[in-house]
Amino acid sequence: MGQEIDLLSALPKTKRNITAREDAKDPEVVRESKKYGELYFDGPRDYGYGGYRYDGRWVPVAHDIIAHFGLKAGDRVLDVGCAKGFLVKDLLEALPGLEVFGLDISEYALMRCPPEIVGRLHLGSADHLPFPDGSFDCVISLDTVHNLPRPRAIAALREIQRLSGGRAFVRVDSYRTPEQKAIFESWVLTAEFHDYPAGWVELFDEAGYTGDYYWTIIE
Ligand SMILES: C[S@@+](CC[C@H](N)C(=O)[O-])C[C@H]1O[C@@H](n2cnc3c(N)ncnc32)[C@H](O)[C@@H]1O
C-alpha cells in the first residue's frame, strides 16, 4: 500500500475568504466552473482560480517529486489533470532529459500551455487514459480525481495504477474534522466526490491503487 505523504509542502498556501465564496456559490456559478473553461481558470475568483498564470510556484514541488520517486533522465512522467501544464514545464526544467507529459479535460487550459511544452499535453479524461499498461515510470494527479463521481474516481485510480504500477502520487479534497468538512462544503465548486481520509483510503483499496497520496484541506 502507498504512503500518506505531503509532496506539495513547498507550495505556497492559498488564502481564501470563506464567507465570500459561500455567498457567491450559486448553481449557475457551479455549472460554469465545471466546464473548466475560461471562467474557471481566468474568470472572477468565484468561478475558480481567478486567473491562473505561470508564476514558478511549482518549481520546488517538481524537485520534491523528482527526489521522492528517484526519477532520472529518460524516465517518463504523466501529470493527470495538468491544467495549463505548469508542473509539466517545471518537471522538464528541473531534470533535463525527463520525459514529461500531461493530460486534462480542458481544451481551454491545454491551448494556453507554455510554449516549451507544446505537443506534450493530451486532451482526455482521467478515467480513460489513452496509454498502454506500464507506459510511465511515474504518474501524478493533483486536485483532479475528486472532480469525478465516486465510480469514475475509482476508474481514474485504476487507470493511474495501470500506467504506473503504483509509482504514483495523488492529492484529493478531504477534511479531518466536522468543522473542516463544513468549511469545505461552503467552498466546494467542482468536486463530485470527497470524504475523510479513511473514506479515500477505502476507495484507493477498491481501485487497487497502491501509490502515495495526500489531502487538500481548507483550514
Ligand atoms: C483544481 S484543477 C488542478 C490542476 C493542476 N493539477 C493543479 O494542481 O494546479 C483541476 C483540474 O482537473 C481537470 N479535470 C477535471 N475533470 C477532469 C477529468 N475528468 N479528467 C482530466 N482532468 C480533469 C480540470 O480541467 C483542471 O485542470
mmCIF file of C-alpha atoms and ligand atoms in Angstrom:
data_model
loop_
_atom_site.group_PDB
_atom_site.id
_atom_site.type_symbol
_atom_site.label_atom_id
_atom_site.label_comp_id
_atom_site.label_asym_id
_atom_site.label_seq_id
_atom_site.Cartn_x
_atom_site.Cartn_y
_atom_site.Cartn_z
ATOM 1 C CA MET A 1 0.000 0.000 0.000
ATOM 2 C CA GLY A 2 1.163 3.549 -0.662
ATOM 3 C CA GLN A 3 2.053 6.087 1.956
ATOM 4 C CA GLU A 4 0.380 9.285 3.084
ATOM 5 C CA ILE A 5 2.951 11.954 2.271
ATOM 6 C CA ASP A 6 2.693 15.652 1.515
ATOM 7 C CA LEU A 7 4.705 16.155 -1.664
ATOM 8 C CA LEU A 8 3.279 19.656 -2.029
ATOM 9 C CA SER A 9 4.553 21.111 1.230
ATOM 10 C CA ALA A 10 6.697 23.576 -0.756
ATOM 11 C CA LEU A 11 3.631 25.056 -2.488
ATOM 12 C CA PRO A 12 2.538 28.462 -1.114
ATOM 13 C CA LYS A 13 -0.796 28.136 0.741
ATOM 14 C CA THR A 14 -3.771 29.900 -0.892
ATOM 15 C CA LYS A 15 -5.513 32.448 1.306
ATOM 16 C CA ARG A 16 -9.298 32.186 0.980
ATOM 17 C CA ASN A 17 -12.160 34.295 2.172
ATOM 18 C CA ILE A 18 -14.589 31.529 3.062
ATOM 19 C CA THR A 19 -17.627 33.716 3.688
ATOM 20 C CA ALA A 20 -17.264 35.424 0.336
ATOM 21 C CA ARG A 21 -17.298 32.094 -1.534
ATOM 22 C CA GLU A 22 -20.368 30.824 0.301
ATOM 23 C CA ASP A 23 -22.357 33.860 -0.803
ATOM 24 C CA ALA A 24 -21.148 33.579 -4.367
ATOM 25 C CA LYS A 25 -21.676 29.843 -4.816
ATOM 26 C CA ASP A 26 -24.915 29.695 -6.761
ATOM 27 C CA PRO A 27 -25.857 26.789 -9.064
ATOM 28 C CA GLU A 28 -25.084 28.800 -12.176
ATOM 29 C CA VAL A 29 -21.544 29.525 -10.920
ATOM 30 C CA VAL A 30 -21.057 25.803 -10.145
ATOM 31 C CA ARG A 31 -22.336 24.828 -13.620
ATOM 32 C CA GLU A 32 -19.969 27.255 -15.323
ATOM 33 C CA SER A 33 -16.962 26.200 -13.180
ATOM 34 C CA LYS A 34 -17.483 22.558 -14.100
ATOM 35 C CA LYS A 35 -16.997 23.383 -17.774
ATOM 36 C CA TYR A 36 -13.287 24.008 -16.975
ATOM 37 C CA GLY A 37 -13.210 26.845 -19.465
ATOM 38 C CA GLU A 38 -12.188 30.487 -19.376
ATOM 39 C CA LEU A 39 -14.390 31.356 -16.390
ATOM 40 C CA TYR A 40 -12.887 28.557 -14.271
ATOM 41 C CA PHE A 41 -9.241 29.364 -14.982
ATOM 42 C CA ASP A 42 -9.183 33.042 -15.820
ATOM 43 C CA GLY A 43 -12.540 34.477 -14.764
ATOM 44 C CA PRO A 44 -13.524 36.045 -11.437
ATOM 45 C CA ARG A 45 -12.343 34.196 -8.288
ATOM 46 C CA ASP A 46 -15.901 32.935 -7.585
ATOM 47 C CA TYR A 47 -15.625 30.605 -10.595
ATOM 48 C CA GLY A 48 -12.280 29.009 -9.724
ATOM 49 C CA TYR A 49 -8.680 30.163 -9.969
ATOM 50 C CA GLY A 50 -9.426 33.828 -10.595
ATOM 51 C CA GLY A 51 -6.601 33.939 -13.155
ATOM 52 C CA TYR A 52 -4.075 31.089 -13.464
ATOM 53 C CA ARG A 53 -0.753 32.363 -14.763
ATOM 54 C CA TYR A 54 2.710 30.852 -14.610
ATOM 55 C CA ASP A 55 4.498 32.148 -11.510
ATOM 56 C CA GLY A 56 7.010 29.407 -10.740
ATOM 57 C CA ARG A 57 5.097 28.126 -7.711
ATOM 58 C CA TRP A 58 5.545 24.503 -8.858
ATOM 59 C CA VAL A 59 9.340 24.627 -9.185
ATOM 60 C CA PRO A 60 10.137 23.414 -5.625
ATOM 61 C CA VAL A 61 7.321 20.831 -5.870
ATOM 62 C CA ALA A 62 8.876 19.490 -9.091
ATOM 63 C CA HIS A 63 12.190 18.981 -7.261
ATOM 64 C CA ASP A 64 10.418 17.239 -4.361
ATOM 65 C CA ILE A 65 8.571 14.873 -6.743
ATOM 66 C CA ILE A 66 11.809 14.003 -8.568
ATOM 67 C CA ALA A 67 13.606 13.318 -5.265
ATOM 68 C CA HIS A 68 10.734 11.297 -3.756
ATOM 69 C CA PHE A 69 10.457 8.943 -6.732
ATOM 70 C CA GLY A 70 14.171 8.937 -7.536
ATOM 71 C CA LEU A 71 13.413 9.954 -11.127
ATOM 72 C CA LYS A 72 16.225 10.106 -13.655
ATOM 73 C CA ALA A 73 16.745 11.351 -17.204
ATOM 74 C CA GLY A 74 14.824 9.196 -19.657
ATOM 75 C CA ASP A 75 12.041 8.331 -17.187
ATOM 76 C CA ARG A 76 8.512 9.052 -18.346
ATOM 77 C CA VAL A 77 6.132 11.030 -16.116
ATOM 78 C CA LEU A 78 2.446 11.817 -16.641
ATOM 79 C CA ASP A 79 0.513 14.595 -14.875
ATOM 80 C CA VAL A 80 -3.211 13.717 -14.952
ATOM 81 C CA GLY A 81 -5.268 16.917 -14.698
ATOM 82 C CA CYS A 82 -2.308 19.044 -15.727
ATOM 83 C CA ALA A 83 -4.383 22.193 -16.465
ATOM 84 C CA LYS A 84 -2.091 24.633 -18.327
ATOM 85 C CA GLY A 85 0.891 22.323 -17.851
ATOM 86 C CA PHE A 86 2.899 24.463 -15.444
ATOM 87 C CA LEU A 87 4.118 21.465 -13.428
ATOM 88 C CA VAL A 88 4.946 19.615 -16.667
ATOM 89 C CA LYS A 89 7.194 22.541 -17.637
ATOM 90 C CA ASP A 90 8.812 22.728 -14.196
ATOM 91 C CA LEU A 91 9.489 18.975 -14.069
ATOM 92 C CA LEU A 92 11.113 19.150 -17.512
ATOM 93 C CA GLU A 93 13.321 22.022 -16.449
ATOM 94 C CA ALA A 94 14.151 20.550 -13.038
ATOM 95 C CA LEU A 95 15.598 17.405 -14.612
ATOM 96 C CA PRO A 96 16.742 17.744 -18.202
ATOM 97 C CA GLY A 97 16.064 14.514 -20.090
ATOM 98 C CA LEU A 98 12.984 13.626 -18.051
ATOM 99 C CA GLU A 99 10.123 12.845 -20.456
ATOM 100 C CA VAL A 100 7.114 14.651 -19.019
ATOM 101 C CA PHE A 101 3.566 14.661 -20.381
ATOM 102 C CA GLY A 102 0.196 15.896 -19.214
ATOM 103 C CA LEU A 103 -3.467 15.164 -19.762
ATOM 104 C CA ASP A 104 -6.501 17.281 -18.998
ATOM 105 C CA ILE A 105 -10.169 17.501 -19.920
ATOM 106 C CA SER A 106 -9.922 21.249 -20.536
ATOM 107 C CA GLU A 107 -9.121 22.241 -24.079
ATOM 108 C CA TYR A 108 -9.127 25.850 -22.865
ATOM 109 C CA ALA A 109 -6.272 25.134 -20.419
ATOM 110 C CA LEU A 110 -4.259 22.956 -22.824
ATOM 111 C CA MET A 111 -4.436 25.656 -25.509
ATOM 112 C CA ARG A 112 -2.763 28.038 -23.058
ATOM 113 C CA CYS A 113 0.259 25.947 -22.079
ATOM 114 C CA PRO A 114 3.764 27.436 -22.018
ATOM 115 C CA PRO A 115 5.452 27.247 -25.446
ATOM 116 C CA GLU A 116 8.192 24.886 -24.184
ATOM 117 C CA ILE A 117 5.706 22.023 -23.679
ATOM 118 C CA VAL A 118 3.580 22.276 -26.808
ATOM 119 C CA GLY A 119 2.993 18.709 -28.045
ATOM 120 C CA ARG A 120 3.393 17.133 -24.592
ATOM 121 C CA LEU A 121 -0.204 17.596 -23.472
ATOM 122 C CA HIS A 122 -3.189 15.375 -24.262
ATOM 123 C CA LEU A 123 -6.903 16.100 -24.203
ATOM 124 C CA GLY A 124 -8.788 13.373 -22.333
ATOM 125 C CA SER A 125 -10.423 12.232 -19.144
ATOM 126 C CA ALA A 126 -8.658 10.792 -16.113
ATOM 127 C CA ASP A 127 -10.861 7.681 -16.180
ATOM 128 C CA HIS A 128 -9.808 6.735 -19.752
ATOM 129 C CA LEU A 129 -6.079 7.295 -20.106
ATOM 130 C CA PRO A 130 -5.091 6.623 -23.719
ATOM 131 C CA PHE A 131 -1.742 4.964 -22.979
ATOM 132 C CA PRO A 132 -0.558 1.325 -22.776
ATOM 133 C CA ASP A 133 -0.129 -0.549 -19.483
ATOM 134 C CA GLY A 134 3.049 0.366 -17.619
ATOM 135 C CA SER A 135 3.902 3.136 -20.067
ATOM 136 C CA PHE A 136 5.020 5.634 -17.398
ATOM 137 C CA ASP A 137 7.641 5.458 -14.639
ATOM 138 C CA CYS A 138 5.568 7.790 -12.504
ATOM 139 C CA VAL A 139 2.042 9.248 -12.647
ATOM 140 C CA ILE A 140 0.882 12.194 -10.575
ATOM 141 C CA SER A 141 -2.550 13.727 -10.288
ATOM 142 C CA LEU A 142 -3.126 16.813 -8.188
ATOM 143 C CA ASP A 143 -6.581 18.036 -7.182
ATOM 144 C CA THR A 144 -8.270 16.281 -10.086
ATOM 145 C CA VAL A 145 -9.599 12.804 -9.139
ATOM 146 C CA HIS A 146 -12.214 14.302 -6.779
ATOM 147 C CA ASN A 147 -13.778 16.025 -9.793
ATOM 148 C CA LEU A 148 -15.219 12.683 -10.878
ATOM 149 C CA PRO A 149 -18.161 10.964 -9.173
ATOM 150 C CA ARG A 150 -17.101 8.011 -6.965
ATOM 151 C CA PRO A 151 -17.323 5.184 -9.592
ATOM 152 C CA ARG A 152 -15.369 7.256 -12.104
ATOM 153 C CA ALA A 153 -12.857 8.314 -9.435
ATOM 154 C CA ILE A 154 -12.233 4.595 -8.864
ATOM 155 C CA ALA A 155 -11.819 4.119 -12.619
ATOM 156 C CA ALA A 156 -9.322 7.014 -12.706
ATOM 157 C CA LEU A 157 -7.244 5.489 -9.895
ATOM 158 C CA ARG A 158 -7.310 2.107 -11.678
ATOM 159 C CA GLU A 159 -6.022 3.872 -14.771
ATOM 160 C CA ILE A 160 -3.234 5.603 -12.835
ATOM 161 C CA GLN A 161 -2.305 2.231 -11.324
ATOM 162 C CA ARG A 162 -2.401 0.538 -14.738
ATOM 163 C CA LEU A 163 0.024 3.042 -16.269
ATOM 164 C CA SER A 164 2.367 3.412 -13.292
ATOM 165 C CA GLY A 165 2.290 0.101 -11.433
ATOM 166 C CA GLY A 166 1.735 2.177 -8.287
ATOM 167 C CA ARG A 167 4.697 4.543 -8.615
ATOM 168 C CA ALA A 168 2.273 7.383 -8.326
ATOM 169 C CA PHE A 169 1.014 10.262 -6.217
ATOM 170 C CA VAL A 170 -2.485 11.728 -5.994
ATOM 171 C CA ARG A 171 -3.794 14.625 -3.953
ATOM 172 C CA VAL A 172 -7.542 14.910 -3.357
ATOM 173 C CA ASP A 173 -10.035 17.046 -1.422
ATOM 174 C CA SER A 174 -10.546 15.926 2.158
ATOM 175 C CA TYR A 175 -11.104 17.094 5.757
ATOM 176 C CA ARG A 176 -10.131 15.716 9.128
ATOM 177 C CA THR A 177 -12.882 17.166 11.354
ATOM 178 C CA PRO A 178 -16.591 18.084 11.047
ATOM 179 C CA GLU A 179 -15.522 21.760 11.190
ATOM 180 C CA GLN A 180 -13.152 21.312 8.251
ATOM 181 C CA LYS A 181 -15.888 19.411 6.391
ATOM 182 C CA ALA A 182 -18.312 22.327 6.898
ATOM 183 C CA ILE A 183 -15.714 24.809 5.612
ATOM 184 C CA PHE A 184 -15.011 22.554 2.638
ATOM 185 C CA GLU A 185 -18.707 22.273 1.791
ATOM 186 C CA SER A 186 -19.077 26.056 1.852
ATOM 187 C CA TRP A 187 -16.271 26.266 -0.702
ATOM 188 C CA VAL A 188 -16.619 23.261 -2.955
ATOM 189 C CA LEU A 189 -17.280 24.087 -6.602
ATOM 190 C CA THR A 190 -16.205 21.206 -8.784
ATOM 191 C CA ALA A 191 -15.620 18.178 -6.521
ATOM 192 C CA GLU A 192 -18.098 15.366 -7.215
ATOM 193 C CA PHE A 193 -16.726 13.085 -4.503
ATOM 194 C CA HIS A 194 -14.985 13.933 -1.244
ATOM 195 C CA ASP A 195 -14.513 12.177 2.072
ATOM 196 C CA TYR A 196 -12.482 11.899 5.234
ATOM 197 C CA PRO A 197 -9.036 10.311 4.676
ATOM 198 C CA ALA A 198 -10.351 6.909 5.825
ATOM 199 C CA GLY A 199 -13.071 7.017 3.140
ATOM 200 C CA TRP A 200 -10.491 7.848 0.490
ATOM 201 C CA VAL A 201 -8.216 5.029 1.638
ATOM 202 C CA GLU A 202 -11.153 2.614 1.260
ATOM 203 C CA LEU A 203 -11.687 3.935 -2.257
ATOM 204 C CA PHE A 204 -7.967 3.505 -3.043
ATOM 205 C CA ASP A 205 -8.257 -0.137 -1.889
ATOM 206 C CA GLU A 206 -11.331 -0.687 -4.040
ATOM 207 C CA ALA A 207 -9.436 0.690 -7.023
ATOM 208 C CA GLY A 208 -6.364 -1.417 -6.269
ATOM 209 C CA TYR A 209 -4.378 1.829 -6.126
ATOM 210 C CA THR A 210 -1.063 1.318 -4.322
ATOM 211 C CA GLY A 211 0.549 4.709 -4.958
ATOM 212 C CA ASP A 212 1.136 7.548 -2.498
ATOM 213 C CA TYR A 213 -1.438 10.169 -1.600
ATOM 214 C CA TYR A 214 -2.209 13.313 0.326
ATOM 215 C CA TRP A 215 -5.096 15.646 1.027
ATOM 216 C CA THR A 216 -6.126 19.151 0.081
ATOM 217 C CA ILE A 217 -7.676 20.511 3.249
ATOM 218 C CA ILE A 218 -9.059 24.041 3.565
ATOM 219 C CA GLU A 219 -8.234 25.419 7.005
HETATM 220 C C1 LIG B 1 -8.044 22.171 -9.356
HETATM 221 S S1 LIG B 1 -7.501 21.934 -11.000
HETATM 222 C C2 LIG B 1 -5.899 21.220 -10.704
HETATM 223 C C3 LIG B 1 -4.950 21.488 -11.825
HETATM 224 C C4 LIG B 1 -3.490 21.162 -11.529
HETATM 225 N N1 LIG B 1 -3.309 19.727 -11.321
HETATM 226 C C5 LIG B 1 -3.032 21.947 -10.329
HETATM 227 O O1 LIG B 1 -2.850 21.328 -9.265
HETATM 228 O O2 LIG B 1 -2.883 23.170 -10.449
HETATM 229 C C6 LIG B 1 -8.468 20.586 -11.560
HETATM 230 C C7 LIG B 1 -8.104 20.151 -12.972
HETATM 231 O O3 LIG B 1 -8.800 18.944 -13.254
HETATM 232 C C8 LIG B 1 -9.184 18.985 -14.609
HETATM 233 N N2 LIG B 1 -10.226 17.967 -14.770
HETATM 234 C C9 LIG B 1 -11.494 17.976 -14.321
HETATM 235 N N3 LIG B 1 -12.121 16.825 -14.645
HETATM 236 C C10 LIG B 1 -11.208 16.068 -15.291
HETATM 237 C C11 LIG B 1 -11.242 14.770 -15.890
HETATM 238 N N4 LIG B 1 -12.354 14.024 -15.868
HETATM 239 N N5 LIG B 1 -10.134 14.302 -16.473
HETATM 240 C C12 LIG B 1 -8.999 15.051 -16.525
HETATM 241 N N6 LIG B 1 -8.903 16.286 -15.986
HETATM 242 C C13 LIG B 1 -9.998 16.786 -15.385
HETATM 243 C C14 LIG B 1 -9.612 20.426 -14.804
HETATM 244 O O4 LIG B 1 -9.686 20.816 -16.155
HETATM 245 C C15 LIG B 1 -8.498 21.139 -14.037
HETATM 246 O O5 LIG B 1 -7.389 21.406 -14.858
#
